[in-house]
mmCIF file of C-alpha atoms in Angstrom:
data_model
loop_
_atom_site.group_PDB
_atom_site.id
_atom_site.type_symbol
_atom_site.label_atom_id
_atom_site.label_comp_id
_atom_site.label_asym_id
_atom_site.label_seq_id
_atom_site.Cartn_x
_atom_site.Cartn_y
_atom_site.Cartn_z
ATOM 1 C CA UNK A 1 67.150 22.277 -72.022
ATOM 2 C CA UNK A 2 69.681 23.292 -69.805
ATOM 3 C CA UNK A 3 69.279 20.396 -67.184
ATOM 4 C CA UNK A 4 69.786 18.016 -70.040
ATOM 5 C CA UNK A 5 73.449 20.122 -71.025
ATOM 6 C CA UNK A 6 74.423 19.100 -67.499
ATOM 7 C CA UNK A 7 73.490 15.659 -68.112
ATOM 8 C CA UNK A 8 75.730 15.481 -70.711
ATOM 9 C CA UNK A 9 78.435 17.084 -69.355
ATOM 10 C CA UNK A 10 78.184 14.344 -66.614
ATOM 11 C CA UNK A 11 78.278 11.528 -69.846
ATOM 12 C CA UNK A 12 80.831 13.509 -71.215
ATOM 13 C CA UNK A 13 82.689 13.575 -68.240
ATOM 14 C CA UNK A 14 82.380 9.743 -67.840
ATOM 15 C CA UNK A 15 84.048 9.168 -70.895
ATOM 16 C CA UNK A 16 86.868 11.450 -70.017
ATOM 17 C CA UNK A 17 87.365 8.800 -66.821
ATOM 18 C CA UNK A 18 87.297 5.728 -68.856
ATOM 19 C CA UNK A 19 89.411 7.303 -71.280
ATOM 20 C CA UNK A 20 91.880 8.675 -68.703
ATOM 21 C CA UNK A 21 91.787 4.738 -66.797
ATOM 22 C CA UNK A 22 92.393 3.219 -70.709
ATOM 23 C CA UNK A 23 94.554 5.272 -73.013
ATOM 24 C CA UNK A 24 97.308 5.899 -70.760
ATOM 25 C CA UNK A 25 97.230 2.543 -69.527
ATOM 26 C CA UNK A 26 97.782 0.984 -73.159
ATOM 27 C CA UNK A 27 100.416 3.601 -74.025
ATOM 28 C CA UNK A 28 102.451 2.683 -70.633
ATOM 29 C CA UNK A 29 102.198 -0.830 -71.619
ATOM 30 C CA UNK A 30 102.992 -0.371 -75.780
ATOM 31 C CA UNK A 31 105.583 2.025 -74.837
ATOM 32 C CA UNK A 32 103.786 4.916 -76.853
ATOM 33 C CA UNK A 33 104.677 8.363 -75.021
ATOM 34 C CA UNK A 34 102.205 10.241 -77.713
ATOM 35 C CA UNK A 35 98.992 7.913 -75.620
ATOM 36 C CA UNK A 36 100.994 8.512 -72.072
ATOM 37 C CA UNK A 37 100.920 11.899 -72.563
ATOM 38 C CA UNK A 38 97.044 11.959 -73.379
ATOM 39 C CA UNK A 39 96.790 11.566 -68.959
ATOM 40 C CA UNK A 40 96.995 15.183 -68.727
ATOM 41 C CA UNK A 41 94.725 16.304 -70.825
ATOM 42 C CA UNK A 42 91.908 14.087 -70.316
ATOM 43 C CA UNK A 43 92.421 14.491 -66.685
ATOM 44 C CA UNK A 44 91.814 18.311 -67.921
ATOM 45 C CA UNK A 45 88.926 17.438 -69.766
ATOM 46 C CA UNK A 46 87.312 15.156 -66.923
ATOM 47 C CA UNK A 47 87.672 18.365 -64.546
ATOM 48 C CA UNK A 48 86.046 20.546 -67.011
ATOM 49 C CA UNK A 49 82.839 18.608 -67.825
ATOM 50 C CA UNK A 50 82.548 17.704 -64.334
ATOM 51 C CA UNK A 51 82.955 21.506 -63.042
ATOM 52 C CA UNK A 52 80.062 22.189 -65.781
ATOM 53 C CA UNK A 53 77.602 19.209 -64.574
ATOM 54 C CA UNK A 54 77.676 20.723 -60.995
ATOM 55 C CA UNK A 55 77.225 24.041 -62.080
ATOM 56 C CA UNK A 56 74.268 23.656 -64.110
ATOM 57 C CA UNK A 57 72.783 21.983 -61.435
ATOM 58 C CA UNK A 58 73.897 24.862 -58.642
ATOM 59 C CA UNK A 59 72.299 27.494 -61.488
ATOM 60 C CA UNK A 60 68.948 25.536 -61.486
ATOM 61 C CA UNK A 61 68.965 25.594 -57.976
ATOM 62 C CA UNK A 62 68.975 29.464 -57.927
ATOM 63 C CA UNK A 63 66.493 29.843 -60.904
ATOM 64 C CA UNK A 64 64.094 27.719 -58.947
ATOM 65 C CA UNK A 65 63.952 24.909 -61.813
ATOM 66 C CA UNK A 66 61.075 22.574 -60.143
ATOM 67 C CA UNK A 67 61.186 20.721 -62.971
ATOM 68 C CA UNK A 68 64.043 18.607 -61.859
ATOM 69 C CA UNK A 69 62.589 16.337 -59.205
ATOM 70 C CA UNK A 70 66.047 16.555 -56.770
ATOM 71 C CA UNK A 71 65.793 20.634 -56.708
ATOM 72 C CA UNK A 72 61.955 20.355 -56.125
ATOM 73 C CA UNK A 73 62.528 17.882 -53.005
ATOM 74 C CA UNK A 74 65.843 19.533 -51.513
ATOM 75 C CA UNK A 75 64.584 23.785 -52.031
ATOM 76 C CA UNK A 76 61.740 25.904 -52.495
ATOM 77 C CA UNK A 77 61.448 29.933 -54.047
ATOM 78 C CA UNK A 78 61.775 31.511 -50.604
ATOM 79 C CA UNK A 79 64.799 30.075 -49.833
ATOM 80 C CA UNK A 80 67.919 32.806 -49.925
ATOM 81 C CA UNK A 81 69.657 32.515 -53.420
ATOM 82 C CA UNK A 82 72.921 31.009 -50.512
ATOM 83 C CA UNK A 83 70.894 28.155 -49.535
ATOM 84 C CA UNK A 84 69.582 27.361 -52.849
ATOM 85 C CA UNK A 85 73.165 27.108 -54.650
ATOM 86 C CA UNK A 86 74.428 25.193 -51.080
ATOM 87 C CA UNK A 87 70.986 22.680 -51.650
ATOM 88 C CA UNK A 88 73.298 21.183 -54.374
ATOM 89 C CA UNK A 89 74.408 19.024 -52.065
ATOM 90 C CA UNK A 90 71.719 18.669 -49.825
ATOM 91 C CA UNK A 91 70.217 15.618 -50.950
ATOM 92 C CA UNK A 92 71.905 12.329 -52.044
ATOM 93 C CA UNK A 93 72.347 12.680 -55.501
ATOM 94 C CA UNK A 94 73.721 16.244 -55.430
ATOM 95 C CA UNK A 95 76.327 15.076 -52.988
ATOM 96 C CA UNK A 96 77.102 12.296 -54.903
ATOM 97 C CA UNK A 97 78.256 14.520 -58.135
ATOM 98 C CA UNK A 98 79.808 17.197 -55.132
ATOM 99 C CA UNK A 99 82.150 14.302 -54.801
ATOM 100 C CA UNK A 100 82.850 13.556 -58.134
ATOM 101 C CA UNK A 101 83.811 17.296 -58.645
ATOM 102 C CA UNK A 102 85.735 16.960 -55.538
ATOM 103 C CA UNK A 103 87.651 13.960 -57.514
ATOM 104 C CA UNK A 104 87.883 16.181 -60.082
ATOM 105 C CA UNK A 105 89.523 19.201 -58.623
ATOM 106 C CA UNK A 106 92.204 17.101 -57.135
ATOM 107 C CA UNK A 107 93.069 15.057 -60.489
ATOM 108 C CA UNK A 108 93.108 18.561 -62.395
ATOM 109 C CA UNK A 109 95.125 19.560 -59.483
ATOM 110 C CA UNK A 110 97.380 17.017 -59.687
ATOM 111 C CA UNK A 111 97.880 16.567 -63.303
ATOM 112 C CA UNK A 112 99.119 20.078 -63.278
ATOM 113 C CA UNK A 113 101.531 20.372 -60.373
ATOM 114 C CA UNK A 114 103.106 16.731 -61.697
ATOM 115 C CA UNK A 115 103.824 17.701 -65.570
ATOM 116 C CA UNK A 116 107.818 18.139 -64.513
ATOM 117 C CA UNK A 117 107.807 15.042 -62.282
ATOM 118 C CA UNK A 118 108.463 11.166 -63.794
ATOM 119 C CA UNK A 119 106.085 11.058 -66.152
ATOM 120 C CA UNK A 120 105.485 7.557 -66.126
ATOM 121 C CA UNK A 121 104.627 7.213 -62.695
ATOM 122 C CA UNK A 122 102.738 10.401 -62.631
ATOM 123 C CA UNK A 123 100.743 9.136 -65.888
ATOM 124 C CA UNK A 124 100.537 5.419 -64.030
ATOM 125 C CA UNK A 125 98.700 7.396 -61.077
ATOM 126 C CA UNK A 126 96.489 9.362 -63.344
ATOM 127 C CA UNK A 127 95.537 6.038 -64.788
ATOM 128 C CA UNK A 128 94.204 5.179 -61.259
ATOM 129 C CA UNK A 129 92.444 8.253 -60.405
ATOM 130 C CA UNK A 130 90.564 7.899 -63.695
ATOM 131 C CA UNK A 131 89.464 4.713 -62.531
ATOM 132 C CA UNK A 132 88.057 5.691 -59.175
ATOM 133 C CA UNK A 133 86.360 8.277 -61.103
ATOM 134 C CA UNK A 134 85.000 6.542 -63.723
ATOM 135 C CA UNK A 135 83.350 4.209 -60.955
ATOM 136 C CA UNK A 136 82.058 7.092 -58.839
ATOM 137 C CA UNK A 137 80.887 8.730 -62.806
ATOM 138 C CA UNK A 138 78.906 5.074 -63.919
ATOM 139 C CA UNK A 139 76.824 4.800 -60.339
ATOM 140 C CA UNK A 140 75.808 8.320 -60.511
ATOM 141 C CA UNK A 141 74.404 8.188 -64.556
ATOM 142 C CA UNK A 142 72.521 5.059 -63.516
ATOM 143 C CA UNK A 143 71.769 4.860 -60.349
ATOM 144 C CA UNK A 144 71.944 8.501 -58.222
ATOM 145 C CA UNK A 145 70.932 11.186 -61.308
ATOM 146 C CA UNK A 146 70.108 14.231 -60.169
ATOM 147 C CA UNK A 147 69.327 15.595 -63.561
ATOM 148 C CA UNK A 148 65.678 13.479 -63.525
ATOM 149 C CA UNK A 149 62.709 15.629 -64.513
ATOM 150 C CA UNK A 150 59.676 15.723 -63.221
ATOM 151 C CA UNK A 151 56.401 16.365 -64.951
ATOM 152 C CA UNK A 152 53.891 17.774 -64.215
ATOM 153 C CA UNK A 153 56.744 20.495 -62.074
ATOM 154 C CA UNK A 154 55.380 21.499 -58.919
ATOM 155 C CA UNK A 155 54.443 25.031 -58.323
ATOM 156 C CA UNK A 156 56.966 24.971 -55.161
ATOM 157 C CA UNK A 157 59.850 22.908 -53.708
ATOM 158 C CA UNK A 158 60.111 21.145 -50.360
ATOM 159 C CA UNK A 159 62.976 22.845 -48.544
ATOM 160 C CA UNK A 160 66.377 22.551 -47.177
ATOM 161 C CA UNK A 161 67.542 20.289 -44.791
ATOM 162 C CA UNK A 162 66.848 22.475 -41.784
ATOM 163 C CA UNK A 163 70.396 21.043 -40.420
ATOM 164 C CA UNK A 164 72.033 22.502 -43.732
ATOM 165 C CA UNK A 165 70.491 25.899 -43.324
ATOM 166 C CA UNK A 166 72.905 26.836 -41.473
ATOM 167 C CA UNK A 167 76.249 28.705 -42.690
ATOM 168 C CA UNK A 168 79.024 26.371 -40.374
ATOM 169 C CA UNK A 169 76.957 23.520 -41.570
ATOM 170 C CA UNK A 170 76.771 24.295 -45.172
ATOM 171 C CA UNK A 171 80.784 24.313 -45.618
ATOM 172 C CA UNK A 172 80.576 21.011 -43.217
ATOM 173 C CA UNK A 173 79.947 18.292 -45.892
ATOM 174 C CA UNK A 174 82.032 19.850 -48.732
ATOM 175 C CA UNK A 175 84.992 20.237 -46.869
ATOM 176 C CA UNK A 176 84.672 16.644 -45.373
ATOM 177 C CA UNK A 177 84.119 15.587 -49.154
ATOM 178 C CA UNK A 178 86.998 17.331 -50.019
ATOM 179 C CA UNK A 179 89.189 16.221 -47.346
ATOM 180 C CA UNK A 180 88.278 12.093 -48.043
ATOM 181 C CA UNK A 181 88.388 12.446 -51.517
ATOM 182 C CA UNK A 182 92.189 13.951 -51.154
ATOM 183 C CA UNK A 183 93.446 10.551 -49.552
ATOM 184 C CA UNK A 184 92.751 9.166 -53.259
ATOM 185 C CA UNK A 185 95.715 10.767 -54.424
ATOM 186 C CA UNK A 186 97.540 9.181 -51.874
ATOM 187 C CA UNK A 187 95.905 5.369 -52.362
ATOM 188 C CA UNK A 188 96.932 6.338 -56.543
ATOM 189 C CA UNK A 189 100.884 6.983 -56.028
ATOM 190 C CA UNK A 190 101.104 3.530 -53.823
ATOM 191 C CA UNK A 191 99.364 1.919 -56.312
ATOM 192 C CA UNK A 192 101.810 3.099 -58.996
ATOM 193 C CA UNK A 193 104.321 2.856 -56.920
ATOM 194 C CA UNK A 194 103.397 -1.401 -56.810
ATOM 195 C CA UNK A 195 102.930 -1.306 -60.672
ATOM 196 C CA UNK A 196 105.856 0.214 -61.984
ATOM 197 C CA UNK A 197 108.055 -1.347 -59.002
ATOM 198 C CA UNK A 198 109.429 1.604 -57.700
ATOM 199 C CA UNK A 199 109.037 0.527 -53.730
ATOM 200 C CA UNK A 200 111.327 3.268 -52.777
ATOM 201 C CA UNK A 201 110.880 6.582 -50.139
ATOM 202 C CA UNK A 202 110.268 8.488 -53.362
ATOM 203 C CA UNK A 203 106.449 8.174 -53.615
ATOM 204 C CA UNK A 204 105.742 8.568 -50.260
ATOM 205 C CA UNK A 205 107.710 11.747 -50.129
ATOM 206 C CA UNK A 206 105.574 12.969 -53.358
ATOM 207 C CA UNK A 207 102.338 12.240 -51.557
ATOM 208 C CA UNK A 208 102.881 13.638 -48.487
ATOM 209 C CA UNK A 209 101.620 17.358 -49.732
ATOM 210 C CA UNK A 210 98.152 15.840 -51.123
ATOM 211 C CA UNK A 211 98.026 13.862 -48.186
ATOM 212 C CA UNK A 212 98.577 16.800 -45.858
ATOM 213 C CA UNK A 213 96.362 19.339 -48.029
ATOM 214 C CA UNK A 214 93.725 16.595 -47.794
ATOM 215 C CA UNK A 215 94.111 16.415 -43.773
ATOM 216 C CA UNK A 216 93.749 20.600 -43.559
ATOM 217 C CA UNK A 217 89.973 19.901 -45.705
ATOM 218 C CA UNK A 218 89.001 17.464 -43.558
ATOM 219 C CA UNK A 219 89.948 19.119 -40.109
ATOM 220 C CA UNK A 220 88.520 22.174 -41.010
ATOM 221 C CA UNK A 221 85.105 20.013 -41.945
ATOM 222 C CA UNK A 222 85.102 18.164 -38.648
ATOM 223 C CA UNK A 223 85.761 21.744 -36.935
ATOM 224 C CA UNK A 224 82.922 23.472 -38.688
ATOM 225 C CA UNK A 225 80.343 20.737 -38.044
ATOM 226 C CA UNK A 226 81.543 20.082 -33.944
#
């Protein structure tokens, strides 16, 4: 039951994306601050069902659930309860929703240290974040879910990536994930910054935290996996 909660969360979550790429969009263009102002909390809610997707899936990791095909092929019981939760992103799909969290934590993230900024152009570049994630949100539902069950369950999982069972290497891939995903913010205030026409020094000086937060994840990835 509770594989299929995190499967939901992950729908749920892809509605919060398309809603976050739509609403926003049509209350920029009807001039209706009551839908503008709906960026920051579905941005919010996004974050929230995506944090709970991952987690269920970490959780079944550590309970040993062989009943979901991806923990049965990426763990096994005598794993240490470490390398179980870090197997959620051992495999493809797991990595795949590791990145849409990653999206997630920077759109919460950035929905939250923007509310006293322009609003428009801060809602405008919500608008495009919610599109990126809706598109990473749609391939994983249909074509990279990790939530698939698998009956009859095997008495015991695979294993690890031997090349992930290893502490430098385990922080490796999130932190790269982490770092790549951060340039999105970036790519979303230039974006605005071409739809709302404000070509000016202004966005570029807004971005350059993200962008430099987002350099810090991915040096310390590349320095943990050299």
């Amino acid at each position: 039951m509770l594989p299929e909660l995190g499967f939901l969360s992950l729908l749920l979550a892809t509605m919060s994306a398309l809603l976050l790429a739509v609403v926003p969009q049509l209350g920029l263009w009807l001039r209706k601050p009551a839908l503008t102002q709906l960026a920051w909390g579905l941005s919010y809610c996004f974050g929230l069902f995506t944090l709970a997707a991952i987690s269920i899936l970490a959780y079944s990791f550590a309970v040993d659930d062989f009943t979901l095909e991806y923990v049965a092929a990426h763990s096994n019981s005598q794993l240490p309860t470490f390398f179980k939760i870090a197997a959620t992103w051992g495999g493809h799909e797991g990595s795949m929703l590791f990145w849409l969290f990653s999206l997630s934590v920077w759109v919460v993230l950035f929905a939250l240290f923007n509310r006293k900024n322009d609003r428009t152009f801060v809602a405008q570049s919500l608008v495009i974040l919610g599109l990126i994630c809706f598109s990473f949100a749609v391939f994983i539902v249909f074509f990279s879910n990790p939530y698939g069950r698998l009956f009859p369950a095997p008495l015991e999982g695979r294993d690890l990536n031997p090349m992930l069972q290893d502490v430098g290497l385990i922080f490796h891939p999130p932190l790269l994930y982490m770092g790549y995903v951060g340039f999105s913010v970036a790519f979303a205030f230039a974006i605005a910054s071409l739809m709302t026409g404000k070509l000016d020094t202004a966005w570029a000086r807004w971005s350059r935290p993200w962008t430099m937060a987002a350099w810090v994840f991915l040096t310390l990835g590349i320095v943990l996996g050299s």
